[in-house]
Amino acid sequence: MSKVWFVTGSSRGLGRSFVEAALARGDKVAATARNTASLDDLVTTYGDAVLPLELDVTDKAAVFGSVKRAKEHFGRLDVIVNNAGYGLSGAVEELTERQLRDQLETNLFGAVWVVQATLPHLREQGAGHIIQISSVAGVSAFPLGGACCASKWALEGLSESLAQEVAGFGVKVTVVEPGSYATGASAGAVRAEPDPLYEGLRESFAAYAETLDVGDPAAAGRALLKLADTDDPPLRVFFGAQGNPILQQVYADRLKTWADWQDLAVEAHGHTPAAPAA
């Protein structure tokens, strides 16, 4: 049985690859974008199987309206992909309040509005899969990306709570954490006004980024289909070969630090903690 998808941020990058993969195998897709002209070729190729919807995910009322249109058009919603988002580059000291708020409005609140709009339909069906597109930056922060990391870390925590809340309704939640992909994502990136004090850090991080073996967006699209078809999907999964090696070291360092400072942690407790029950 074919699936019905609702995908945000479908105009380019991974979102576009997800939509193309679903349509190519015969699924139906409500594809949202700020400018639906970018989806015209998909309509030409796939006809009524794709429903282009103009949407800015920061507009809560528009999100609910788009979800309503998609449900009425296709009759059901099976897979919800919260992909809309962008990167904000800059040291924490360089960020303006407006830039940080805008980052959270899109990357975090936009996803919340989509979840809140779609969940009643999924709950009524007793089935559905919400896929949150996070990032390796959602579990391991990097310099000059504090705003983007903050938005993705928030999305990760929200999604982990959500998964526990909706499991009893038959709704599944997965957080996808992509590494670097050849998506041209820089076209939608925003950069804070640079402070010369951070120029050396900027240069060294740019040099590191040049060494990364970027992934193929089409492969990510195919992988997402497998994830959506899985009966027991994971709460979290990396897309790309970079995430697991990076996080192996990150988590080893975290565990060591917590163990090294456990005496202080117990001291801060104020009294000797009771032994766990047998």
Short mmCIF file of C-alpha atoms in Angstrom, two decimals:
data_model
loop_
_atom_site.label_atom_id
_atom_site.label_comp_id
_atom_site.label_asym_id
_atom_site.label_seq_id
_atom_site.Cartn_x
_atom_site.Cartn_y
_atom_site.Cartn_z
CA MET A 1 0.00 0.00 0.00
CA SER A 2 1.43 3.38 -0.97
CA LYS A 3 2.07 5.98 1.70
CA VAL A 4 1.02 9.61 1.94
CA TRP A 5 3.79 11.98 2.98
CA PHE A 6 3.77 15.55 4.31
CA VAL A 7 7.23 17.03 3.81
CA THR A 8 8.32 20.55 4.74
CA GLY A 9 11.24 22.32 3.08
CA SER A 10 10.79 20.45 -0.20
CA SER A 11 12.29 22.96 -2.63
CA ARG A 12 15.91 21.84 -2.39
CA GLY A 13 18.46 19.79 -0.50
CA LEU A 14 17.51 16.69 1.45
CA GLY A 15 13.84 17.67 1.46
CA ARG A 16 13.76 17.60 -2.32
CA SER A 17 15.49 14.21 -2.33
CA PHE A 18 12.97 12.81 0.15
CA VAL A 19 10.05 13.97 -2.00
CA GLU A 20 11.57 12.63 -5.21
CA ALA A 21 12.27 9.23 -3.66
CA ALA A 22 8.71 8.87 -2.34
CA LEU A 23 7.11 9.92 -5.62
CA ALA A 24 9.40 7.72 -7.72
CA ARG A 25 8.18 4.59 -5.97
CA GLY A 26 4.51 5.50 -6.31
CA ASP A 27 3.76 7.23 -3.01
CA LYS A 28 1.82 10.49 -2.70
CA VAL A 29 3.36 13.65 -1.27
CA ALA A 30 2.13 16.96 0.09
CA ALA A 31 5.29 18.98 -0.55
CA THR A 32 5.64 22.38 1.10
CA ALA A 33 7.98 25.19 0.10
CA ARG A 34 8.13 28.95 0.48
CA ASN A 35 7.93 29.17 -3.30
CA THR A 36 6.04 26.32 -4.97
CA ALA A 37 7.39 27.23 -8.42
CA SER A 38 10.39 25.13 -7.42
CA LEU A 39 8.07 22.11 -7.45
CA ASP A 40 6.56 22.67 -10.92
CA ASP A 41 8.70 19.98 -12.54
CA LEU A 42 7.49 17.42 -10.01
CA VAL A 43 3.88 18.28 -10.79
CA THR A 44 4.63 17.87 -14.50
CA THR A 45 6.16 14.45 -13.90
CA TYR A 46 3.90 13.04 -11.18
CA GLY A 47 0.63 14.92 -11.61
CA ASP A 48 -1.91 14.53 -8.81
CA ALA A 49 0.47 12.36 -6.77
CA VAL A 50 2.13 15.56 -5.57
CA LEU A 51 0.32 18.42 -3.85
CA PRO A 52 2.49 21.56 -3.78
CA LEU A 53 1.72 23.80 -0.83
CA GLU A 54 3.19 27.26 -0.29
CA LEU A 55 4.22 27.42 3.34
CA ASP A 56 6.41 29.30 5.76
CA VAL A 57 6.57 27.00 8.79
CA THR A 58 6.94 29.95 11.16
CA ASP A 59 3.31 30.86 10.35
CA LYS A 60 1.35 28.62 12.72
CA ALA A 61 -2.04 29.28 11.14
CA ALA A 62 -0.63 28.53 7.68
CA VAL A 63 0.84 25.25 8.93
CA PHE A 64 -2.53 24.11 10.25
CA GLY A 65 -4.19 25.19 7.02
CA SER A 66 -1.69 23.29 4.87
CA VAL A 67 -2.05 20.12 6.91
CA LYS A 68 -5.85 20.38 6.62
CA ARG A 69 -5.59 20.74 2.83
CA ALA A 70 -3.26 17.76 2.57
CA LYS A 71 -5.53 15.55 4.65
CA GLU A 72 -8.60 16.56 2.63
CA HIS A 73 -6.77 16.05 -0.66
CA PHE A 74 -5.27 12.62 0.04
CA GLY A 75 -7.64 11.31 2.71
CA ARG A 76 -4.91 10.37 5.17
CA LEU A 77 -1.36 11.20 6.28
CA ASP A 78 1.17 8.46 6.97
CA VAL A 79 4.65 9.99 7.17
CA ILE A 80 5.37 13.49 8.42
CA VAL A 81 8.85 14.83 7.64
CA ASN A 82 9.88 17.99 9.46
CA ASN A 83 12.72 19.02 7.19
CA ALA A 84 12.32 22.82 6.88
CA GLY A 85 15.24 24.63 8.44
CA TYR A 86 18.44 26.53 7.79
CA GLY A 87 21.84 27.11 9.31
CA LEU A 88 22.94 30.27 11.08
CA SER A 89 26.70 30.63 11.23
CA GLY A 90 28.42 32.81 13.79
CA ALA A 91 30.13 32.83 17.15
CA VAL A 92 27.73 33.20 20.06
CA GLU A 93 29.14 36.66 20.74
CA GLU A 94 28.36 37.71 17.16
CA LEU A 95 24.69 36.69 17.11
CA THR A 96 21.94 39.28 17.25
CA GLU A 97 18.81 38.58 19.23
CA ARG A 98 16.76 38.70 16.02
CA GLN A 99 19.00 36.14 14.31
CA LEU A 100 18.77 33.72 17.22
CA ARG A 101 15.01 34.09 17.55
CA ASP A 102 14.53 33.59 13.80
CA GLN A 103 16.65 30.44 13.94
CA LEU A 104 14.50 28.97 16.69
CA GLU A 105 11.27 30.07 15.01
CA THR A 106 12.08 28.00 11.92
CA ASN A 107 14.10 25.05 13.19
CA LEU A 108 12.20 24.44 16.43
CA PHE A 109 8.82 26.17 16.47
CA GLY A 110 8.11 25.32 12.83
CA ALA A 111 8.49 21.64 13.66
CA VAL A 112 6.29 22.03 16.73
CA TRP A 113 3.48 23.57 14.69
CA VAL A 114 3.64 20.73 12.16
CA VAL A 115 3.54 18.12 14.93
CA GLN A 116 0.59 19.80 16.61
CA ALA A 117 -1.28 20.12 13.31
CA THR A 118 -0.73 16.54 12.15
CA LEU A 119 -0.93 14.62 15.41
CA PRO A 120 -4.75 14.68 15.74
CA HIS A 121 -5.02 13.04 12.30
CA LEU A 122 -2.39 10.41 13.10
CA ARG A 123 -3.99 9.68 16.46
CA GLU A 124 -7.39 9.26 14.81
CA GLN A 125 -5.85 6.80 12.35
CA GLY A 126 -4.06 4.96 15.14
CA ALA A 127 -0.88 5.04 13.05
CA GLY A 128 1.71 7.37 11.59
CA HIS A 129 5.40 8.18 11.63
CA ILE A 130 6.82 11.60 12.50
CA ILE A 131 10.38 12.02 11.21
CA GLN A 132 12.29 15.00 12.57
CA ILE A 133 15.30 16.06 10.51
CA SER A 134 17.89 17.14 13.04
CA SER A 135 21.66 17.00 12.45
CA VAL A 136 24.83 15.55 13.85
CA ALA A 137 24.94 19.08 15.33
CA GLY A 138 21.90 18.06 17.36
CA VAL A 139 24.03 15.72 19.48
CA SER A 140 27.51 17.24 19.17
CA ALA A 141 28.04 21.00 19.11
CA PHE A 142 30.67 22.69 16.97
CA PRO A 143 32.20 26.19 17.03
CA LEU A 144 30.48 29.00 15.11
CA GLY A 145 27.24 27.01 15.05
CA GLY A 146 25.82 27.76 18.48
CA ALA A 147 22.46 29.00 17.20
CA CYS A 148 21.89 26.06 14.85
CA CYS A 149 23.08 23.59 17.50
CA ALA A 150 20.75 25.15 20.07
CA SER A 151 17.77 24.75 17.73
CA LYS A 152 18.63 21.13 16.94
CA TRP A 153 19.39 20.15 20.53
CA ALA A 154 16.00 21.58 21.48
CA LEU A 155 14.35 19.59 18.68
CA GLU A 156 16.06 16.43 19.91
CA GLY A 157 14.78 16.83 23.47
CA LEU A 158 11.29 17.74 22.32
CA SER A 159 11.18 14.72 20.01
CA GLU A 160 12.33 12.29 22.70
CA SER A 161 9.50 13.46 24.95
CA LEU A 162 7.06 13.35 22.03
CA ALA A 163 7.96 9.75 21.22
CA GLN A 164 7.03 8.67 24.74
CA GLU A 165 3.80 10.67 24.70
CA VAL A 166 2.41 9.31 21.43
CA ALA A 167 3.58 5.70 21.48
CA GLY A 168 0.28 4.62 23.02
CA PHE A 169 -1.59 6.06 20.04
CA GLY A 170 0.34 3.97 17.52
CA VAL A 171 2.40 6.95 16.36
CA LYS A 172 6.15 6.54 15.91
CA VAL A 173 8.83 9.23 16.12
CA THR A 174 12.32 9.14 14.65
CA VAL A 175 15.01 11.80 14.79
CA VAL A 176 17.27 11.66 11.73
CA GLU A 177 20.73 13.16 12.25
CA PRO A 178 22.39 13.83 8.88
CA GLY A 179 26.05 14.63 8.46
CA SER A 180 27.34 16.71 5.56
CA TYR A 181 25.61 16.30 2.21
CA ALA A 182 26.13 17.83 -1.22
CA THR A 183 22.91 19.82 -1.05
CA GLY A 184 24.01 23.37 -1.69
CA ALA A 185 22.73 24.18 1.78
CA SER A 186 24.96 27.26 1.92
CA ALA A 187 22.49 28.98 -0.41
CA GLY A 188 19.99 29.20 2.42
CA ALA A 189 22.48 29.84 5.21
CA VAL A 190 22.62 33.03 7.24
CA ARG A 191 25.84 34.47 8.64
CA ALA A 192 26.25 36.79 11.57
CA GLU A 193 28.32 39.95 11.17
CA PRO A 194 31.88 38.64 11.62
CA ASP A 195 34.12 39.85 14.42
CA PRO A 196 37.82 39.78 13.40
CA LEU A 197 38.63 38.18 16.76
CA TYR A 198 37.13 34.91 15.48
CA GLU A 199 38.70 34.98 12.01
CA GLY A 200 41.35 32.39 12.87
CA LEU A 201 38.71 30.01 14.18
CA ARG A 202 36.61 30.61 11.07
CA GLU A 203 39.52 29.76 8.80
CA SER A 204 40.46 26.59 10.67
CA PHE A 205 36.86 25.34 10.78
CA ALA A 206 36.42 26.07 7.06
CA ALA A 207 39.57 24.08 6.34
CA TYR A 208 38.20 21.16 8.37
CA ALA A 209 34.87 21.31 6.54
CA GLU A 210 36.71 21.03 3.23
CA THR A 211 38.08 17.62 4.31
CA LEU A 212 34.66 16.07 4.89
CA ASP A 213 33.44 13.36 2.54
CA VAL A 214 29.95 14.64 1.81
CA GLY A 215 27.06 12.27 1.24
CA ASP A 216 24.77 11.80 -1.77
CA PRO A 217 21.28 13.31 -1.19
CA ALA A 218 19.69 10.67 -3.47
CA ALA A 219 21.07 7.95 -1.19
CA ALA A 220 19.54 9.75 1.79
CA GLY A 221 16.19 9.72 -0.02
CA ARG A 222 16.37 5.97 -0.53
CA ALA A 223 17.38 5.45 3.09
CA LEU A 224 14.39 7.49 4.28
CA LEU A 225 12.04 5.14 2.41
CA LYS A 226 13.54 2.16 4.26
CA LEU A 227 13.16 4.01 7.55
CA ALA A 228 9.51 4.83 6.82
CA ASP A 229 8.80 1.19 5.93
CA THR A 230 10.33 -0.19 9.13
CA ASP A 231 7.80 -1.65 11.57
CA ASP A 232 9.95 -0.78 14.59
CA PRO A 233 11.94 2.34 13.68
CA PRO A 234 14.65 3.72 15.97
CA LEU A 235 14.19 6.88 17.99
CA ARG A 236 17.45 8.21 16.54
CA VAL A 237 19.47 7.33 13.46
CA PHE A 238 22.43 8.91 11.67
CA PHE A 239 22.30 9.57 7.94
CA GLY A 240 25.80 9.52 6.52
CA ALA A 241 29.02 7.85 7.60
CA GLN A 242 30.31 10.74 9.75
CA GLY A 243 27.98 10.72 12.74
CA ASN A 244 28.84 7.48 14.51
CA PRO A 245 32.64 7.93 14.60
CA ILE A 246 32.26 11.51 15.85
CA LEU A 247 29.82 10.57 18.58
CA GLN A 248 31.82 7.57 19.75
CA GLN A 249 34.52 9.98 20.93
CA VAL A 250 32.09 12.65 22.12
CA TYR A 251 30.22 10.24 24.37
CA ALA A 252 33.40 8.60 25.64
CA ASP A 253 34.66 12.05 26.67
CA ARG A 254 31.35 12.92 28.34
CA LEU A 255 31.22 9.68 30.32
CA LYS A 256 34.82 10.12 31.46
CA THR A 257 34.20 13.71 32.56
CA TRP A 258 31.10 12.75 34.54
CA ALA A 259 32.96 9.86 36.17
CA ASP A 260 35.96 12.07 37.01
CA TRP A 261 33.67 14.57 38.72
CA GLN A 262 31.32 12.11 40.40
CA ASP A 263 32.72 12.90 43.88
CA LEU A 264 31.71 16.53 43.44
CA ALA A 265 28.30 15.46 42.13
CA VAL A 266 27.69 13.38 45.28
CA GLU A 267 28.96 16.22 47.47
CA ALA A 268 26.44 18.53 45.82
CA HIS A 269 23.68 16.04 46.71
CA GLY A 270 24.07 17.08 50.37
CA HIS A 271 23.94 13.63 51.97
CA THR A 272 24.86 10.07 51.16
CA PRO A 273 22.30 8.81 48.63
CA ALA A 274 20.30 5.75 49.57
CA ALA A 275 21.32 2.47 47.96
CA PRO A 276 19.03 1.38 45.13
CA ALA A 277 16.40 -1.19 46.05
CA ALA A 278 17.33 -4.79 45.35
#
